[in-house]
PDB file of C-alpha atoms in Angstrom:
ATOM      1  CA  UNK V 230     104.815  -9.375 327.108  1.00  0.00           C
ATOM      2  CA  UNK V 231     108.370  -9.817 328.589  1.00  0.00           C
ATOM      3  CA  UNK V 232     111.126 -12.417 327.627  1.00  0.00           C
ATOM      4  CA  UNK V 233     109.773 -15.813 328.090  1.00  0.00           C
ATOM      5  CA  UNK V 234     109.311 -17.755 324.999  1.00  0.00           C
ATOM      6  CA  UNK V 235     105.919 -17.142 323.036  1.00  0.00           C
ATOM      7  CA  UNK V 236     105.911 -13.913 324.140  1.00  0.00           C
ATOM      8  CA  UNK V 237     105.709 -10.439 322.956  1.00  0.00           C
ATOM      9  CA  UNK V 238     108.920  -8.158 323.213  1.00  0.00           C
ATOM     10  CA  UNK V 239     108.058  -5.701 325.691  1.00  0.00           C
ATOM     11  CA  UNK V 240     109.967  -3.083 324.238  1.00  0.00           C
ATOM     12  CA  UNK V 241     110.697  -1.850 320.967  1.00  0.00           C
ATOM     13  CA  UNK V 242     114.551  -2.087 321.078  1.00  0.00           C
ATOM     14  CA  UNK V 243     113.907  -6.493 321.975  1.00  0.00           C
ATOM     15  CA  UNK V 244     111.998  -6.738 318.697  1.00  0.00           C
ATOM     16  CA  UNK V 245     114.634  -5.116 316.951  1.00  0.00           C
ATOM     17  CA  UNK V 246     116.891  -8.098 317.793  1.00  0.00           C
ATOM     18  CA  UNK V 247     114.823 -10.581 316.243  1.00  0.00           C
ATOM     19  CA  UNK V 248     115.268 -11.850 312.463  1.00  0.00           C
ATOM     20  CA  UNK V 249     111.977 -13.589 311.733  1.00  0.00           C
ATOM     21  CA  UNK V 250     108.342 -13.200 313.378  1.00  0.00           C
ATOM     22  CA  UNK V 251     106.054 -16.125 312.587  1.00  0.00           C
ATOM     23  CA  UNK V 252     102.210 -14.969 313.535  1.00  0.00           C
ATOM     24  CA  UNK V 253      99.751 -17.523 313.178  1.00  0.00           C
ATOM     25  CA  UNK V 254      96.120 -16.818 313.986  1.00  0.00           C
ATOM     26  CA  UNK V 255      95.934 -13.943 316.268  1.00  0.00           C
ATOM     27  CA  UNK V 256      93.907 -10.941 316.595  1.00  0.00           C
ATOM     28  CA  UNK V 257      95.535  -7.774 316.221  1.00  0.00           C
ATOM     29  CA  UNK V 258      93.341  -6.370 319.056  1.00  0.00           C
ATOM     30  CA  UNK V 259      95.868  -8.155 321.261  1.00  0.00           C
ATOM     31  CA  UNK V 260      98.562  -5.797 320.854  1.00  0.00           C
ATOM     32  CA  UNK V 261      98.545  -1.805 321.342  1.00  0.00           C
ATOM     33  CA  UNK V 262      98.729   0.488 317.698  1.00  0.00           C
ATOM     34  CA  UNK V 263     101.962   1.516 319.232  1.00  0.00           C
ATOM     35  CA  UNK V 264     103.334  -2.145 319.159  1.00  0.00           C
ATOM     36  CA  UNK V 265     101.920  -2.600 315.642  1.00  0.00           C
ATOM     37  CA  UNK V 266     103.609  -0.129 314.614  1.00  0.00           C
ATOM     38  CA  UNK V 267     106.580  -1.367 316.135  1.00  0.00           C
ATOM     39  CA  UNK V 268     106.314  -4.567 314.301  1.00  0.00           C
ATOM     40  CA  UNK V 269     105.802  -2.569 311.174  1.00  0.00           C
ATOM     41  CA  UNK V 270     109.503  -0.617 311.919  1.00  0.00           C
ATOM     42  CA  UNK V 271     110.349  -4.313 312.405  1.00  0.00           C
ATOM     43  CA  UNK V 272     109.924  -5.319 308.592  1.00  0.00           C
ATOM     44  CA  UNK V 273     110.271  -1.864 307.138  1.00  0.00           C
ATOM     45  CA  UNK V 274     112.974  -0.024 308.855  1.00  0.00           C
ATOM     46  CA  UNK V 275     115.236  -3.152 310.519  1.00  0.00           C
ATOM     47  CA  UNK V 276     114.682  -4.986 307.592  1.00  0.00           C
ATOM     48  CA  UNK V 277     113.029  -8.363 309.449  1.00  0.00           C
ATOM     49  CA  UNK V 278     111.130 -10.770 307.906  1.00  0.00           C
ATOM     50  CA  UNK V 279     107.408 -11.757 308.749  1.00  0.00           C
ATOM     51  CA  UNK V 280     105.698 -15.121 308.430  1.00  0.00           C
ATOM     52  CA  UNK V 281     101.131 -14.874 308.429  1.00  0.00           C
ATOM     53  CA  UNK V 282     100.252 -17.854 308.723  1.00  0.00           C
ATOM     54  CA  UNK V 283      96.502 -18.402 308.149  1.00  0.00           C
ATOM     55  CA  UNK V 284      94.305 -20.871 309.447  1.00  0.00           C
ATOM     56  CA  UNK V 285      90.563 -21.847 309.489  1.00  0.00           C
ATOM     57  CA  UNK V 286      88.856 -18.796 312.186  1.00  0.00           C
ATOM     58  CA  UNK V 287      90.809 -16.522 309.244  1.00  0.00           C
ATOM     59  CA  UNK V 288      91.989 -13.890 312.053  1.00  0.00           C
ATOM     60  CA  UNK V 289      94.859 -12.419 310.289  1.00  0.00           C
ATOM     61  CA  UNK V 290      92.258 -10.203 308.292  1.00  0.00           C
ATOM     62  CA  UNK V 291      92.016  -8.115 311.612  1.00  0.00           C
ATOM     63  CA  UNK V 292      95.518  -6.734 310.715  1.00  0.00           C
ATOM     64  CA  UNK V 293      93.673  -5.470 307.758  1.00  0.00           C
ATOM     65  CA  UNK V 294      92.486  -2.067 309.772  1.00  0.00           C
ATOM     66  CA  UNK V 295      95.337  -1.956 311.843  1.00  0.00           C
ATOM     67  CA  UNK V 296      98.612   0.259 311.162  1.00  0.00           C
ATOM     68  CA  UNK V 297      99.859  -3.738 310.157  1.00  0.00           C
ATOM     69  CA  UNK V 298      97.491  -3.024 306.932  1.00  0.00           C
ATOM     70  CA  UNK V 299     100.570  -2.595 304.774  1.00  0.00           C
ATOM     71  CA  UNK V 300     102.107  -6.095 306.004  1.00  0.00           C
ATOM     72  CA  UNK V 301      99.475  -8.455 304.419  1.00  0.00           C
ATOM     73  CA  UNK V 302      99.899  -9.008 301.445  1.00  0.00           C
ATOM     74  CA  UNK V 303      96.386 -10.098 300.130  1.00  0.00           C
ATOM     75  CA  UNK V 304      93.055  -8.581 300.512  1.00  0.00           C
ATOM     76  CA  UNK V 305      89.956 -10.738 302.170  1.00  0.00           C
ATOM     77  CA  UNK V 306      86.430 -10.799 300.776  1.00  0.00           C
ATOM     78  CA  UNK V 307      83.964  -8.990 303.497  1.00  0.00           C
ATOM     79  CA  UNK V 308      82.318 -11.712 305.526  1.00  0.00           C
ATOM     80  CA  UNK V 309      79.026 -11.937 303.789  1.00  0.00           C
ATOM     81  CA  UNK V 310      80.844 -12.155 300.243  1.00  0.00           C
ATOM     82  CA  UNK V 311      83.007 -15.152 301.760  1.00  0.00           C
ATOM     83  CA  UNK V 312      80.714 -17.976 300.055  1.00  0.00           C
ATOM     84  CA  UNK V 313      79.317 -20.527 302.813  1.00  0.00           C
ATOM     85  CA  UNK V 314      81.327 -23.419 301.126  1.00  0.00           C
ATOM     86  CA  UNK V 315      84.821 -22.748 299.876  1.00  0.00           C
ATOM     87  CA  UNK V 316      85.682 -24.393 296.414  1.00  0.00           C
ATOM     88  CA  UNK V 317      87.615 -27.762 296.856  1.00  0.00           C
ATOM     89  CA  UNK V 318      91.170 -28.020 296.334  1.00  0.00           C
ATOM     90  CA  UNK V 319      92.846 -30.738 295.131  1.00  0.00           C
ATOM     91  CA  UNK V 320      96.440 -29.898 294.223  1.00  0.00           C
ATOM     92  CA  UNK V 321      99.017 -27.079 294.182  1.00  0.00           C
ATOM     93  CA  UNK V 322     101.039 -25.407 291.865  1.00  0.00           C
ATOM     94  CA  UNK V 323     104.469 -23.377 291.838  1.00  0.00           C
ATOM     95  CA  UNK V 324     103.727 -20.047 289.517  1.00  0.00           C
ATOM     96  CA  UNK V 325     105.992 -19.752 286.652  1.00  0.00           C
ATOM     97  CA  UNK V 326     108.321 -17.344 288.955  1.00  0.00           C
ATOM     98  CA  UNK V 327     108.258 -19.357 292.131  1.00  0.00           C
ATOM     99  CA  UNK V 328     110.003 -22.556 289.778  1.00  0.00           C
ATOM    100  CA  UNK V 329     112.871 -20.604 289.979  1.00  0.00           C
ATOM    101  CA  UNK V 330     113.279 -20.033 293.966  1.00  0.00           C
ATOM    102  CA  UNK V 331     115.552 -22.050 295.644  1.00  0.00           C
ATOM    103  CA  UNK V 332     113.648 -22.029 298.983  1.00  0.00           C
ATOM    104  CA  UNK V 333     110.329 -23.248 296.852  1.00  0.00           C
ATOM    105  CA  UNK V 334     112.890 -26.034 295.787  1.00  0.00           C
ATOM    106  CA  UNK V 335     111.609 -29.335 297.959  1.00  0.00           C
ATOM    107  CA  UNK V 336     113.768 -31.923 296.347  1.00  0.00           C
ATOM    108  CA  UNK V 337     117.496 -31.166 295.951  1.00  0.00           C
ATOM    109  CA  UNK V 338     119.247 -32.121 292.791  1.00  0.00           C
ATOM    110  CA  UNK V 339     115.743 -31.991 290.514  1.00  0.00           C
ATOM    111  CA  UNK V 340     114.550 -28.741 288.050  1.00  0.00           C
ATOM    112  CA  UNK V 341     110.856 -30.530 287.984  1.00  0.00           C
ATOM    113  CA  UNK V 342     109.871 -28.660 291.382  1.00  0.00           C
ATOM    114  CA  UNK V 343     106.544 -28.530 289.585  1.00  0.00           C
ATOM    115  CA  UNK V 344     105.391 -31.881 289.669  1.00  0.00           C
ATOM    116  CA  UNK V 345     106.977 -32.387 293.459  1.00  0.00           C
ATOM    117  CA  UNK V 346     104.308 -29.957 294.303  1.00  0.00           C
ATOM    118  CA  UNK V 347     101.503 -31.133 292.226  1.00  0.00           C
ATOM    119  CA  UNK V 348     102.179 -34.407 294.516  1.00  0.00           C
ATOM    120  CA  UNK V 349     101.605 -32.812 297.833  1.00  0.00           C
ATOM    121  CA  UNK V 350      98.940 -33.399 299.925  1.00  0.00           C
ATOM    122  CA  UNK V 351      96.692 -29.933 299.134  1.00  0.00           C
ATOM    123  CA  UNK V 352      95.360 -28.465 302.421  1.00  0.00           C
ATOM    124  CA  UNK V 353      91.475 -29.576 302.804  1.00  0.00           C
ATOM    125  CA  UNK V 354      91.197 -25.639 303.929  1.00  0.00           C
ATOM    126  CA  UNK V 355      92.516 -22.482 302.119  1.00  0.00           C
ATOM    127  CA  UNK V 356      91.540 -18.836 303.166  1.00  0.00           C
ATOM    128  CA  UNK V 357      89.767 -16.838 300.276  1.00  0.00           C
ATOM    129  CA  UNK V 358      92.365 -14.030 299.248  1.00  0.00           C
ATOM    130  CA  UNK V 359      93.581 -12.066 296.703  1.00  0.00           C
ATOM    131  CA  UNK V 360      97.116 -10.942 296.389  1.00  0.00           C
ATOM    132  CA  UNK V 361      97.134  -7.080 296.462  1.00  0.00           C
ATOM    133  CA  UNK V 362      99.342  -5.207 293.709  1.00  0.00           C
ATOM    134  CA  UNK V 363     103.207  -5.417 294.582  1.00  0.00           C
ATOM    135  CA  UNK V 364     102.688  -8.516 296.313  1.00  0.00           C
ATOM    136  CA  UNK V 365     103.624 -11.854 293.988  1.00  0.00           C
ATOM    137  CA  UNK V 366     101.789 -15.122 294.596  1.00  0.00           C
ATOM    138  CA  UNK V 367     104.486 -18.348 294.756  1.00  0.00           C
ATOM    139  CA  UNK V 368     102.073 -21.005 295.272  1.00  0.00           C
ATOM    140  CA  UNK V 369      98.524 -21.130 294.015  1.00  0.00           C
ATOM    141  CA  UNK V 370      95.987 -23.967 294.980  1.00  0.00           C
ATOM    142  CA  UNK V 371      93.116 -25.384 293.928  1.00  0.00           C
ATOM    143  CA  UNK V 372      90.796 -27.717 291.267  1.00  0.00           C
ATOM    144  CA  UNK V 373      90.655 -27.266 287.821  1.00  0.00           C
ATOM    145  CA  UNK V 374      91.097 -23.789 286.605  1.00  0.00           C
ATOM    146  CA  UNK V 375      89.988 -22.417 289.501  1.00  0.00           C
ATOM    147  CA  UNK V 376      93.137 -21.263 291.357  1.00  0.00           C
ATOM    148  CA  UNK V 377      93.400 -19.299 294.603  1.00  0.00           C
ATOM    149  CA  UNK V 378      96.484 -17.786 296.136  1.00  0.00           C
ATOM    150  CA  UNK V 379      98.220 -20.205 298.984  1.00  0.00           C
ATOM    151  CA  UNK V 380     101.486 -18.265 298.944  1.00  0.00           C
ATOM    152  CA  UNK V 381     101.968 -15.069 298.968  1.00  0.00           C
ATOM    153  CA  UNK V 382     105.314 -13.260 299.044  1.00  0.00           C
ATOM    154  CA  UNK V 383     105.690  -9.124 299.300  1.00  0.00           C
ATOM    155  CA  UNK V 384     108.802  -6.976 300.016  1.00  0.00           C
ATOM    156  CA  UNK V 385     108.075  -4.478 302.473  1.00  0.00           C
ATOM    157  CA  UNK V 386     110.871  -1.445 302.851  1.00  0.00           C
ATOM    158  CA  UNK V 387     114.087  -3.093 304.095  1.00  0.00           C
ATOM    159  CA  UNK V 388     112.061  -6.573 304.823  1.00  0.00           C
ATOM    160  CA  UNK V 389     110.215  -9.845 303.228  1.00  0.00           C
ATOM    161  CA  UNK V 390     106.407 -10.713 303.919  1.00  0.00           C
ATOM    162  CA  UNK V 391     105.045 -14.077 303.412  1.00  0.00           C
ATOM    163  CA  UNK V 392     101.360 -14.993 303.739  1.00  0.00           C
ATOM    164  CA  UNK V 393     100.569 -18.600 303.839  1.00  0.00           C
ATOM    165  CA  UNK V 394      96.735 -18.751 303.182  1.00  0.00           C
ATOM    166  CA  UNK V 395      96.772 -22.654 304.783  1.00  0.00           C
ATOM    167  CA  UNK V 396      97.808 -24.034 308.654  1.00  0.00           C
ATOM    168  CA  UNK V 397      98.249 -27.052 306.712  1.00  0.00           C
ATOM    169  CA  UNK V 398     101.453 -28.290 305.438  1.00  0.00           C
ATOM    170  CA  UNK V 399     101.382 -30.696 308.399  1.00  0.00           C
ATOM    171  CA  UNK V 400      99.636 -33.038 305.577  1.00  0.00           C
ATOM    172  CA  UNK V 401     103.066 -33.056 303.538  1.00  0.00           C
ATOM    173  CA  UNK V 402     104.428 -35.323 305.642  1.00  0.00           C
ATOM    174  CA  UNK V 403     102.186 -37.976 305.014  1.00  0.00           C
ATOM    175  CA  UNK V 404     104.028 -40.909 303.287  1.00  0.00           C
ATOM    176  CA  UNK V 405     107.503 -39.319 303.271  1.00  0.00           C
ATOM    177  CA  UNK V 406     108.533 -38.664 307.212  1.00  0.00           C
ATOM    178  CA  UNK V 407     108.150 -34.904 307.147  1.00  0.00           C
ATOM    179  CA  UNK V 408     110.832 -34.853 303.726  1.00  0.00           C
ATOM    180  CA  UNK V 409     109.127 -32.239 302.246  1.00  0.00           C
ATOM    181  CA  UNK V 410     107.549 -30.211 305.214  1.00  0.00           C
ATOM    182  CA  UNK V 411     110.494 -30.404 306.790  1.00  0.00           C
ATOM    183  CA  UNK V 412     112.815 -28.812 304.197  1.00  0.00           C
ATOM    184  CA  UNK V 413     109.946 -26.113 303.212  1.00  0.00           C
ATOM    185  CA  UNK V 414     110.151 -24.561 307.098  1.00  0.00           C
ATOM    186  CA  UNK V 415     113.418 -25.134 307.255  1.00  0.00           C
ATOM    187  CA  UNK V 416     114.123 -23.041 303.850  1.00  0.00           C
TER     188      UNK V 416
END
């Protein structure tokens, strides 16, 4: 807690003054209900905006029973439904809506976002999710016509949720300097 960077605001009225909090894999346990709920008032009430990202120990389902329930924006299988083996993934795919978000858009000047992101590199990992009603899935990845969720997107009260189901766009750099990774965070 306190002001250094990569902490948490130690009060309520700091978090207030942020725009954006990006949680990667953490365990809600590490903060109090009362600073959950604080980061809920963040997004709801202030209006802020919250990046999940996800990554392969799949901690962000322990917001799941934690007053942050209503900020993810996809439900997990229990842990003996996850299967042992996820299904393979081999590409990913704007949804009809997403094609029409300029901050989905990885190549300026083009309308065929689709086939810039059937080119990525898809992430060798994906968490097993399903987006929950009100939420909208932008991205979806997978093999054949077996697509899972990889973006997720949900208004929240005054604020914007986005669930990112893979730590992995570090692969879109491959071959192209960090063009398209690059633009996607920085969008």
């Amino acid at each position: 807690r306190g002001l250094a960077n990569g902490s948490f605001p130690s009060t309520r009225s700091r978090l207030m003054e942020y725009d954006v909090v990006v949680v990667g894999e953490w365990n809600a346990a590490l903060l109090s209900d009362e600073e959950l709920e604080w980061l809920s008032e963040f997004v709801s009430t202030r209006g802020g905006g919250l990046l999940l990202v996800d990554g392969p120990r799949n901690t962000l389902r322990t917001m799941t029973g934690r007053p942050t329930a209503p900020l993810v924006p996809v439900g997990f299988p229990s842990r003996n439904e996850t299967p042992t083996e996820p299904p393979p993934t081999n590409r990913l795919s704007l949804t009809e809506h997403a094609k029409n978000i300029p901050a989905l858009s990885l190549v300026a000047g083009t309308s065929e976002q689709s086939v810039v992101w059937h080119t990525l590199p898809a992430p060798h990992r994906i968490t097993d999710c399903v987006a929950l009603p009100g939420s909208e899935i932008l991205v979806e990845a997978g093999a054949g016509p077996s697509l899972r969720p990889a973006i997720v997107h949900r208004r929240y009260g005054a604020g914007k949720i986005l669930y990112c189901a893979s730590d992995e766009t570090w692969r879109w750099r491959n071959n192209v300097a960090g063009l398209y990774q690059e633009r996607f965070w920085s969008q």
